PDB file of N, CA and C in Angstrom:
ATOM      1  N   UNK D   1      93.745  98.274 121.270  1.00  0.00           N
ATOM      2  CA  UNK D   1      92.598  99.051 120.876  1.00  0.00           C
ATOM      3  C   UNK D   1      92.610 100.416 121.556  1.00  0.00           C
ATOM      4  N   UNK D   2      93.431 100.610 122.737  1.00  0.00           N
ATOM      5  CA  UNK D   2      93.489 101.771 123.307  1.00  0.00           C
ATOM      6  C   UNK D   2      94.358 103.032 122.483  1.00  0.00           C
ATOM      7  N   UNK D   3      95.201 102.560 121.455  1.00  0.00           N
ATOM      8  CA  UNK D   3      95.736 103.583 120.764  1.00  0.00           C
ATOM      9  C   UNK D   3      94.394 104.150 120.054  1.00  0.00           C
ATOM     10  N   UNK D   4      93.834 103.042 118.888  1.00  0.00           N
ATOM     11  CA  UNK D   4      92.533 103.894 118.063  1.00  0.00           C
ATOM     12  C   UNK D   4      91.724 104.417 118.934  1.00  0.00           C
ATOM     13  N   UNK D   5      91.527 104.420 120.248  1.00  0.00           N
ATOM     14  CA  UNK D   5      89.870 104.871 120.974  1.00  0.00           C
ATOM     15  C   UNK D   5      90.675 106.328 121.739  1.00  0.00           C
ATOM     16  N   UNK D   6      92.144 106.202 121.442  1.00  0.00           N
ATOM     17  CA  UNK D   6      92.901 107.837 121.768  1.00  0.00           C
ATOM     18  C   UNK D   6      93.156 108.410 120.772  1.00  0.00           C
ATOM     19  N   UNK D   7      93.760 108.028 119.678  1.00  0.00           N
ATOM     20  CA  UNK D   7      93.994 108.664 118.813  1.00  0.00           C
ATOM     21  C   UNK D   7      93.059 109.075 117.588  1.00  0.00           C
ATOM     22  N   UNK D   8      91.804 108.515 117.773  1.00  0.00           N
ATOM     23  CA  UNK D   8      90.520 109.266 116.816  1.00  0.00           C
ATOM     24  C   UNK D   8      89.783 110.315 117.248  1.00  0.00           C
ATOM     25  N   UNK D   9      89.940 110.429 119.073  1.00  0.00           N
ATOM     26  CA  UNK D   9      88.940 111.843 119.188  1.00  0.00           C
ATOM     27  C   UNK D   9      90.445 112.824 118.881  1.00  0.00           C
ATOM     28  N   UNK D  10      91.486 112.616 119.416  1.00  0.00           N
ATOM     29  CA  UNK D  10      92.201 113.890 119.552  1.00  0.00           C
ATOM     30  C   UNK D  10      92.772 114.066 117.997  1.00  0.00           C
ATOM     31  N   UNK D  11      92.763 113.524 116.568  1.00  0.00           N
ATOM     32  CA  UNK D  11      92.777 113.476 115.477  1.00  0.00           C
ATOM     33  C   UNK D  11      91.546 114.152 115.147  1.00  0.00           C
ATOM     34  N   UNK D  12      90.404 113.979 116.279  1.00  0.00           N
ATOM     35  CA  UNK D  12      89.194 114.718 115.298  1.00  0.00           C
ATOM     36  C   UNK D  12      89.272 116.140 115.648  1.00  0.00           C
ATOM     37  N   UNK D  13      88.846 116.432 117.257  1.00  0.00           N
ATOM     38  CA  UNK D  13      89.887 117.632 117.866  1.00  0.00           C
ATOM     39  C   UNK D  13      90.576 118.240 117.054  1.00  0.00           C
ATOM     40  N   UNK D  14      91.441 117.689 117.036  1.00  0.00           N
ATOM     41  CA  UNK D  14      92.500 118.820 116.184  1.00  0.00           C
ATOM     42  C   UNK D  14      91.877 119.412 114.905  1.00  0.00           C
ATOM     43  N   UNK D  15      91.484 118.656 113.897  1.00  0.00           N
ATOM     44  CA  UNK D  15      91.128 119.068 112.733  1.00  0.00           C
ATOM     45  C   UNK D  15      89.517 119.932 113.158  1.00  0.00           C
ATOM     46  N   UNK D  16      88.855 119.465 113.825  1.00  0.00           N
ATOM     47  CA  UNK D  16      87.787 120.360 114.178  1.00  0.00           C
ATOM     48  C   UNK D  16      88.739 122.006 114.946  1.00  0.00           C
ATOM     49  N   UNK D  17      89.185 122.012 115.505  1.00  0.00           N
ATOM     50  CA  UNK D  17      89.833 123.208 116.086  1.00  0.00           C
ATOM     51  C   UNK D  17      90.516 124.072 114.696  1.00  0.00           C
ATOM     52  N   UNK D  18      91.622 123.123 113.770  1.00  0.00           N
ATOM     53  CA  UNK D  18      92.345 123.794 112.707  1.00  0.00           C
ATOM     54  C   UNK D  18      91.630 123.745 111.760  1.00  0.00           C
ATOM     55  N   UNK D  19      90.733 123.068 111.187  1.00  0.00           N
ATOM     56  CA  UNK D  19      89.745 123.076 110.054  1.00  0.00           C
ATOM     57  C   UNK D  19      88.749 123.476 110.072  1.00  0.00           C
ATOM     58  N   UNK D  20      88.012 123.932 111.043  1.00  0.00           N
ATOM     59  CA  UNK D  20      86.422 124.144 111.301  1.00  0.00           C
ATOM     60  C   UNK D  20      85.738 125.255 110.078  1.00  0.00           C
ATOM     61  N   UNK D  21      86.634 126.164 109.659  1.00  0.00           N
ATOM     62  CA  UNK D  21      86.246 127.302 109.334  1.00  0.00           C
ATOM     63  C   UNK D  21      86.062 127.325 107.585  1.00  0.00           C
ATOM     64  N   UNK D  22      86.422 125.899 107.218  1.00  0.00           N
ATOM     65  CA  UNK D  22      86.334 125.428 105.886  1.00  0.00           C
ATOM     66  C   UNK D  22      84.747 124.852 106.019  1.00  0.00           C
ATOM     67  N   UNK D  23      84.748 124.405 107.136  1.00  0.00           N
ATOM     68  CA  UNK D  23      83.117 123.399 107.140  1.00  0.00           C
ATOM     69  C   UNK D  23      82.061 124.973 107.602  1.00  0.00           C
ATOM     70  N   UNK D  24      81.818 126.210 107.432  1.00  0.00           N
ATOM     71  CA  UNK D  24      81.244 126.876 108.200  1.00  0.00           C
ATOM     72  C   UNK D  24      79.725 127.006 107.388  1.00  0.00           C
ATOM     73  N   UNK D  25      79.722 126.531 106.322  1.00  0.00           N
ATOM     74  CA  UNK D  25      78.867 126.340 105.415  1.00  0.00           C
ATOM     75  C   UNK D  25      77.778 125.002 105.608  1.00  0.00           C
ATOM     76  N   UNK D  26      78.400 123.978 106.224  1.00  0.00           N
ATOM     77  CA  UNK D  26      78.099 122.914 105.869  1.00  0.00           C
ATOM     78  C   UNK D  26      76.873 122.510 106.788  1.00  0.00           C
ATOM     79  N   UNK D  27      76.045 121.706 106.884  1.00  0.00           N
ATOM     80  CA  UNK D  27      74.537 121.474 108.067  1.00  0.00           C
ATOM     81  C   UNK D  27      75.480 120.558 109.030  1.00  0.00           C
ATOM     82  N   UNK D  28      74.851 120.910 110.187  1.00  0.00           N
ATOM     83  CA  UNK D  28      75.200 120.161 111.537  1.00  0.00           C
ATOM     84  C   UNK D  28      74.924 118.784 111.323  1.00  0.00           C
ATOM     85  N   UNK D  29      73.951 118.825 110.973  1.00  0.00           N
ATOM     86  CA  UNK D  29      73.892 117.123 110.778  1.00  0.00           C
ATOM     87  C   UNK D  29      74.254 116.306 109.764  1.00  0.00           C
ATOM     88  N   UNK D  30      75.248 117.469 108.367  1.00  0.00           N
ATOM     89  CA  UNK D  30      75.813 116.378 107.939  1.00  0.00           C
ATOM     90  C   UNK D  30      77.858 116.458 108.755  1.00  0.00           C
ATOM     91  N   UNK D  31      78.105 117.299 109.258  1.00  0.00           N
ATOM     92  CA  UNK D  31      79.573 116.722 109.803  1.00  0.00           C
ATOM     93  C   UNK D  31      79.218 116.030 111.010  1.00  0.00           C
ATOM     94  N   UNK D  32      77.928 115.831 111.687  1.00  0.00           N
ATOM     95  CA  UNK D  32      78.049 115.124 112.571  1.00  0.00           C
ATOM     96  C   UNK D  32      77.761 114.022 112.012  1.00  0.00           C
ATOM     97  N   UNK D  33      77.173 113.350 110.807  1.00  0.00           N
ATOM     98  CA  UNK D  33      77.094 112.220 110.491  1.00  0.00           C
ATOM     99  C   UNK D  33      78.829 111.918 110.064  1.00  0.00           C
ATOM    100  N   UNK D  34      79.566 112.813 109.361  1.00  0.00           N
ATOM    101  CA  UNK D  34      80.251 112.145 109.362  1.00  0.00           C
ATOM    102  C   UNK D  34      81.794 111.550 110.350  1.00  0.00           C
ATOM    103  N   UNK D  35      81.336 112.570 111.908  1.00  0.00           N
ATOM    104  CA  UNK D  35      82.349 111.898 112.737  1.00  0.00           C
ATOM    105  C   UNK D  35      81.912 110.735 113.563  1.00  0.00           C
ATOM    106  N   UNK D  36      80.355 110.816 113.394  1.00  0.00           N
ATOM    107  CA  UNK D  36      79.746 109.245 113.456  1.00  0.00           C
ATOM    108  C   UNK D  36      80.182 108.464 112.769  1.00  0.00           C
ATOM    109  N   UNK D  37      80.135 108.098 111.595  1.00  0.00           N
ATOM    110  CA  UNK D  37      81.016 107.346 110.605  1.00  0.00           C
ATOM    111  C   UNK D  37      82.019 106.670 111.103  1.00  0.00           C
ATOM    112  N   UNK D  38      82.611 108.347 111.163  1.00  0.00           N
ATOM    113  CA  UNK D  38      84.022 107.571 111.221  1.00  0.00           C
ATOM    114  C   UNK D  38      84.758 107.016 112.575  1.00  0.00           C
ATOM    115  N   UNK D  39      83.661 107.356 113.626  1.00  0.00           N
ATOM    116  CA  UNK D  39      83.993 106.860 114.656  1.00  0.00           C
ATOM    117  C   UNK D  39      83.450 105.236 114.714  1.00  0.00           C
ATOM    118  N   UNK D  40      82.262 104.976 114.275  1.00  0.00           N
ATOM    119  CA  UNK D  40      81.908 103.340 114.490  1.00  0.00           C
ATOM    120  C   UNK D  40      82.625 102.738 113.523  1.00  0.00           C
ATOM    121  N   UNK D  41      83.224 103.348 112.913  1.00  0.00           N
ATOM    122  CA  UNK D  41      84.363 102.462 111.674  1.00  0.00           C
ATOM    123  C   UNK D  41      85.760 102.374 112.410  1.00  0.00           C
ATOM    124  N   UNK D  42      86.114 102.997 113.387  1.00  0.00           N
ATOM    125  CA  UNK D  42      87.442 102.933 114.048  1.00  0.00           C
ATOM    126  C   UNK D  42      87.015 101.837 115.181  1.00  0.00           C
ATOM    127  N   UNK D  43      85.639 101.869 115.523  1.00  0.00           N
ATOM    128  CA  UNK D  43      85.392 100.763 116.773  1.00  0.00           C
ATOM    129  C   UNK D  43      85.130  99.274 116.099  1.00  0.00           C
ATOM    130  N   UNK D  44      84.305  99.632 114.680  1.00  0.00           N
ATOM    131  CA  UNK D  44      84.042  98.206 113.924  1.00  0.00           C
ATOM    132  C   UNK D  44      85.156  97.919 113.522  1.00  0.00           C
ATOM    133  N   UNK D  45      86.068  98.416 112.568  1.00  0.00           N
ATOM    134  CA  UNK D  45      87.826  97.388 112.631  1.00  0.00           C
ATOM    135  C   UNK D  45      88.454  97.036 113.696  1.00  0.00           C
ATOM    136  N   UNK D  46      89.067  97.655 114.879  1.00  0.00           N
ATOM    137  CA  UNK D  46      89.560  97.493 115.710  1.00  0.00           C
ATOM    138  C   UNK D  46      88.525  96.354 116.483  1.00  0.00           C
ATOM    139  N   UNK D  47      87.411  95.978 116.226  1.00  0.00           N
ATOM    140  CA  UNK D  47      86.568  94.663 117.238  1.00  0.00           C
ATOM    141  C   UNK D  47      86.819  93.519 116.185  1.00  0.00           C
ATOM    142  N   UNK D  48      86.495  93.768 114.517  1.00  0.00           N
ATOM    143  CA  UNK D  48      86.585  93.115 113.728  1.00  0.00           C
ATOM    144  C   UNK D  48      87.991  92.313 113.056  1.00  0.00           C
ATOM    145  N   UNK D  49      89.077  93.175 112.458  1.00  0.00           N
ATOM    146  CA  UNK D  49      89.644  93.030 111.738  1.00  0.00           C
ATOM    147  C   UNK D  49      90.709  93.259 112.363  1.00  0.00           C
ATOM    148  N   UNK D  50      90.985  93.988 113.689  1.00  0.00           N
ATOM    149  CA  UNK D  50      92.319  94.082 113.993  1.00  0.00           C
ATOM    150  C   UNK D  50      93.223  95.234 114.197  1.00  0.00           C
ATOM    151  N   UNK D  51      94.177  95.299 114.614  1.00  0.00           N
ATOM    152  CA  UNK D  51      95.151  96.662 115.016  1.00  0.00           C
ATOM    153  C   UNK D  51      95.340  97.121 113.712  1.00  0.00           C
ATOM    154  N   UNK D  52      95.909  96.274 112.618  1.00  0.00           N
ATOM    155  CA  UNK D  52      96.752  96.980 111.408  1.00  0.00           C
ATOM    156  C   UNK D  52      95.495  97.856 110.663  1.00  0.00           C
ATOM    157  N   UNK D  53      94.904  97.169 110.276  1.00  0.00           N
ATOM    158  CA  UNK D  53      93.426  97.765 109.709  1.00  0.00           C
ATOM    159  C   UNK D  53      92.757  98.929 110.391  1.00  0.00           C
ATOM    160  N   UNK D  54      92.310  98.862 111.629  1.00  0.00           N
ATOM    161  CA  UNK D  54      91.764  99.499 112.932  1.00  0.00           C
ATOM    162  C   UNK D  54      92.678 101.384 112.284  1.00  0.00           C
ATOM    163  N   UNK D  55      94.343 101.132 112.298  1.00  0.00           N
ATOM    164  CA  UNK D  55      95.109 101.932 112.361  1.00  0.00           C
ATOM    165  C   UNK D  55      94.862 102.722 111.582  1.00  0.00           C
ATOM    166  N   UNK D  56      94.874 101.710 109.630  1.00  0.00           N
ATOM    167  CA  UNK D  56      94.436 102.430 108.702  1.00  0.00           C
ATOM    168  C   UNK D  56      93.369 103.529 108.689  1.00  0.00           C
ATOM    169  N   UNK D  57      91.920 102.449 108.979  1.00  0.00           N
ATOM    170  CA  UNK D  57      90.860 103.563 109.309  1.00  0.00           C
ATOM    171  C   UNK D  57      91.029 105.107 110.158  1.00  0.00           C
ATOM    172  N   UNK D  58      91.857 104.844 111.295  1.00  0.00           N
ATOM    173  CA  UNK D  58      92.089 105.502 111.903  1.00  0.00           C
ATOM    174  C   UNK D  58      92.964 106.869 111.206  1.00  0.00           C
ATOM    175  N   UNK D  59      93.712 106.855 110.789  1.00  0.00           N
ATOM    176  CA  UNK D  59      94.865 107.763 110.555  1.00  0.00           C
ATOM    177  C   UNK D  59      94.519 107.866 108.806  1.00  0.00           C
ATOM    178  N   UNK D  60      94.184 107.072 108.195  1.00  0.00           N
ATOM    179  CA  UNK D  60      93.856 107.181 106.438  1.00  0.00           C
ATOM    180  C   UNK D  60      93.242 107.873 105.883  1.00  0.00           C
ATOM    181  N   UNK D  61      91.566 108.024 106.788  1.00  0.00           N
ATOM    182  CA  UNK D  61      90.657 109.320 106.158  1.00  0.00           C
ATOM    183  C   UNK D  61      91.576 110.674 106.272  1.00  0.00           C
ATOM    184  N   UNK D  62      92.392 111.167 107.253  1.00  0.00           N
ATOM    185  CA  UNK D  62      93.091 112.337 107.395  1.00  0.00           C
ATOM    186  C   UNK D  62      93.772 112.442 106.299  1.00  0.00           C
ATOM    187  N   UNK D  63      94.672 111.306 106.397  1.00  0.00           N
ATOM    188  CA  UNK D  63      95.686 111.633 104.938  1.00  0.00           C
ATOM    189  C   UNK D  63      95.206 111.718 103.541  1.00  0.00           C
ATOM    190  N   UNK D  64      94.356 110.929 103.211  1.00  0.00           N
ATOM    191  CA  UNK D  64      93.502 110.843 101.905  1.00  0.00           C
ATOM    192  C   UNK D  64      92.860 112.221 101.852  1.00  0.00           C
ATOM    193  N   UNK D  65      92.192 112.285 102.888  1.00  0.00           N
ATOM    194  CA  UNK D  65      91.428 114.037 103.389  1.00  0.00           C
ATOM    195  C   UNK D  65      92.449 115.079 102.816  1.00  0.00           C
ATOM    196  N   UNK D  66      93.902 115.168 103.211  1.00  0.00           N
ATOM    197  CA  UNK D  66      94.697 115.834 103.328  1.00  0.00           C
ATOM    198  C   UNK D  66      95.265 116.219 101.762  1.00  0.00           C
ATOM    199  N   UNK D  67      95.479 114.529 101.054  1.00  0.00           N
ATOM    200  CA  UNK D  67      96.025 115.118  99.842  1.00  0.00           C
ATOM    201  C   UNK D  67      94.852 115.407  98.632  1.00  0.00           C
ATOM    202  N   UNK D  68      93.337 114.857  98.861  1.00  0.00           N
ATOM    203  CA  UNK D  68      92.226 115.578  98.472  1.00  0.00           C
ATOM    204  C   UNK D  68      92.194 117.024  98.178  1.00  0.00           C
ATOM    205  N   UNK D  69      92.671 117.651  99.435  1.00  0.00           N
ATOM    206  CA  UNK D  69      91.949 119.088 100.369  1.00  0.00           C
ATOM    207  C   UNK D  69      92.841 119.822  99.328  1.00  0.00           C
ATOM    208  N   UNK D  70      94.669 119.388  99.295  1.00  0.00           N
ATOM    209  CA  UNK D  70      95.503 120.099  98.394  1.00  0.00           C
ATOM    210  C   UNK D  70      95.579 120.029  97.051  1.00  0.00           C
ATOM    211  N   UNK D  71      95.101 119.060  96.410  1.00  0.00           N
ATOM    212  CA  UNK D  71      94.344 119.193  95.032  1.00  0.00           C
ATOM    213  C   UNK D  71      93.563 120.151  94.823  1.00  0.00           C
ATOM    214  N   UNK D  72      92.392 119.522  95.485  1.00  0.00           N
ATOM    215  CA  UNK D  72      91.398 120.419  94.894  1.00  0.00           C
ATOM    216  C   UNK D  72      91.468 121.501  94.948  1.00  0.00           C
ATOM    217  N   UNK D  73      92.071 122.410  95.690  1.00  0.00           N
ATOM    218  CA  UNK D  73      92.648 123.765  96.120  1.00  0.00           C
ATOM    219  C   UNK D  73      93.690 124.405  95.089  1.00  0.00           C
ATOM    220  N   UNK D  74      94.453 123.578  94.861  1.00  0.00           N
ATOM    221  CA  UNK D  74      95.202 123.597  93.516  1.00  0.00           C
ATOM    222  C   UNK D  74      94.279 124.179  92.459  1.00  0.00           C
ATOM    223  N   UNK D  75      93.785 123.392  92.338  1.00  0.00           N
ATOM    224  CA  UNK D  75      92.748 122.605  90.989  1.00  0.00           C
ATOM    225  C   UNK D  75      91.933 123.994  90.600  1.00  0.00           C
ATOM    226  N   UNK D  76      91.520 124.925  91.619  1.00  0.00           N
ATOM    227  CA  UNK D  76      90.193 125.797  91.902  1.00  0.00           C
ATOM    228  C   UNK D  76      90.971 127.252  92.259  1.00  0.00           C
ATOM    229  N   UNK D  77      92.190 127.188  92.573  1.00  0.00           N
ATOM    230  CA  UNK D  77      92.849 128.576  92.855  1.00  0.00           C
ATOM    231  C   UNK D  77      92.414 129.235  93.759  1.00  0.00           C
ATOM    232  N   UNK D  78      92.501 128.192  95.088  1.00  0.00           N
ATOM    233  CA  UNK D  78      92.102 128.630  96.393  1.00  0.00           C
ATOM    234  C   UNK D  78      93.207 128.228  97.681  1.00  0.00           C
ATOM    235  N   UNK D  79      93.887 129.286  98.309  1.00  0.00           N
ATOM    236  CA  UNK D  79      94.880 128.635  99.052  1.00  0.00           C
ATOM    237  C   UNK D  79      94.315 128.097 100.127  1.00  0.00           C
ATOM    238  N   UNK D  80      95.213 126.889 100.167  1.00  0.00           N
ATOM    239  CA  UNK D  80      94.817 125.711 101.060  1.00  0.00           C
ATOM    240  C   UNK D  80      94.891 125.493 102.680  1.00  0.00           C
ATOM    241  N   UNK D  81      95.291 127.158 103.090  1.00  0.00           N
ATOM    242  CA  UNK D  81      95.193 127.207 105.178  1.00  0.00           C
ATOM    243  C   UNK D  81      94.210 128.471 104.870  1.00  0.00           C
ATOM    244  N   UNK D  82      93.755 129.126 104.227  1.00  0.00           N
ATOM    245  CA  UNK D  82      92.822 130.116 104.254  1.00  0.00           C
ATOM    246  C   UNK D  82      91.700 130.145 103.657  1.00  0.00           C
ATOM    247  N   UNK D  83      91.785 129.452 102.901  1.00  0.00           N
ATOM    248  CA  UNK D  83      90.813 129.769 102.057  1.00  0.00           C
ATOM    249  C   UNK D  83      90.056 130.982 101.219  1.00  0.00           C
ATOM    250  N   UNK D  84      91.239 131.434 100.949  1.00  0.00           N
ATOM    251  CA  UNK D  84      91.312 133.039  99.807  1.00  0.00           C
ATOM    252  C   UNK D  84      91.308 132.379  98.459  1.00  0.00           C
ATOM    253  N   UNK D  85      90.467 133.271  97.614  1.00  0.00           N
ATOM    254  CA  UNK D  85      89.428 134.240  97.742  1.00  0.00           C
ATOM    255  C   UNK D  85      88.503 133.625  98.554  1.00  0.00           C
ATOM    256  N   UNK D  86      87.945 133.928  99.784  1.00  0.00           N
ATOM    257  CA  UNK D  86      86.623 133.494 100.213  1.00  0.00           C
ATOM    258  C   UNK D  86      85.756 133.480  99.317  1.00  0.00           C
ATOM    259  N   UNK D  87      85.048 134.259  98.954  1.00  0.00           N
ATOM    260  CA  UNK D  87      83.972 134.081  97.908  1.00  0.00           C
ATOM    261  C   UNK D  87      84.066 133.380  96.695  1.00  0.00           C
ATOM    262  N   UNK D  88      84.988 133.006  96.108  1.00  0.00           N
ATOM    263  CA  UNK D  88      85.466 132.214  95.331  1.00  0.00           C
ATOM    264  C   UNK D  88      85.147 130.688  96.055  1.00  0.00           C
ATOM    265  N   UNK D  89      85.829 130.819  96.809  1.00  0.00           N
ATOM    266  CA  UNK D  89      85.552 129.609  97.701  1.00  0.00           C
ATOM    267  C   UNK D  89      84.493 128.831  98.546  1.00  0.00           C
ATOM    268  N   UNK D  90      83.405 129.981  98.622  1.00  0.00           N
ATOM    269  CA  UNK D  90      81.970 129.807  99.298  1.00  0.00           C
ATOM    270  C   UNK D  90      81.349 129.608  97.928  1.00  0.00           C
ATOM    271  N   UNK D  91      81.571 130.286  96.555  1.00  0.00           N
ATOM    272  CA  UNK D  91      80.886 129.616  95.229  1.00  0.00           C
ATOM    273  C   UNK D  91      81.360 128.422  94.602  1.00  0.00           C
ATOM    274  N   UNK D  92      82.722 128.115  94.828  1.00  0.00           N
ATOM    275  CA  UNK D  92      82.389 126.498  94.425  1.00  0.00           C
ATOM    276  C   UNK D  92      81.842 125.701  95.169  1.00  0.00           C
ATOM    277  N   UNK D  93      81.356 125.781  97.022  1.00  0.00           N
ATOM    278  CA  UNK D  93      81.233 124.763  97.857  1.00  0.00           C
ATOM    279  C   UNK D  93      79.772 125.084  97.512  1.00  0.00           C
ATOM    280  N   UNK D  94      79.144 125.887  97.229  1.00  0.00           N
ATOM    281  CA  UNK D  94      78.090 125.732  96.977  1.00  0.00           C
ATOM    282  C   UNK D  94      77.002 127.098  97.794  1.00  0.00           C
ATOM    283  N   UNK D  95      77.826 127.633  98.806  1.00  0.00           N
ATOM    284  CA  UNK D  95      77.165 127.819 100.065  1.00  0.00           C
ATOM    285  C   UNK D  95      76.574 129.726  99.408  1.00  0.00           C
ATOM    286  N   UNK D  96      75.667 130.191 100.392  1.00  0.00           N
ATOM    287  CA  UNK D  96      75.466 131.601  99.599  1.00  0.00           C
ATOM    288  C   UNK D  96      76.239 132.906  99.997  1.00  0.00           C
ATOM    289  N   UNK D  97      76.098 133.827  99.745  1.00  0.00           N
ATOM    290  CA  UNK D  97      77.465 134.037  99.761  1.00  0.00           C
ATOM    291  C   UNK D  97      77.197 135.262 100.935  1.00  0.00           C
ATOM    292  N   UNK D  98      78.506 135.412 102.122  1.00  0.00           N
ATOM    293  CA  UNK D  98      78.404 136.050 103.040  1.00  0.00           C
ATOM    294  C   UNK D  98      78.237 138.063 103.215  1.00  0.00           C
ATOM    295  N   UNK D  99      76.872 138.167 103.627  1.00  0.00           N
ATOM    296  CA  UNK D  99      76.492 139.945 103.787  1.00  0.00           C
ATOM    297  C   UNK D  99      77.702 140.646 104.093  1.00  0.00           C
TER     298      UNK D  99
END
């Protein structure tokens, strides 16, 4: 259990450090709900169900996240480490658009 209870903060870390600037739109309390999530879901498999499972949770939302993130980016004609056109990109997420 000591791999998932290391390898989910510094997996979140990272993507909070390299990703943050995609979420700059988004309310505090919904990405903090969702590293709540996904943190009592890495502690509920790993008590429940086990290492193999535990792992999945652990490492799966990233990758699923990952080939999501490059679709839809595809999909919308927005490159996928920058997020150019910004404004293009702040009008599909929804958010208003920056002065």
């Amino acid at each position: 259990m000591l791999l998932e209870f290391v390898a989910a903060p510094v997996l979140a870390s990272a993507g909070f450090a390299l990703f943050h600037h995609f979420e700059e739109g988004t309310r505090p309390s919904r990405r903090l709900a969702k590293w709540a999530v996904y943190f009592a879901g890495v502690g509920l498999t790993a008590r429940t169900v086990g290492r193999p499972w535990s792992l999945v949770w652990t490492f799966g939302p990233f990758a699923l996240g990952t080939v999501f993130h490059l679709s839809w980016c595809a999909r919308h004609g927005i490159h996928p480490l920058t997020a150019e056109p910004r404004a293009r990109y702040r009008a599909l997420r929804g958010w208003p658009r920056q002065p």
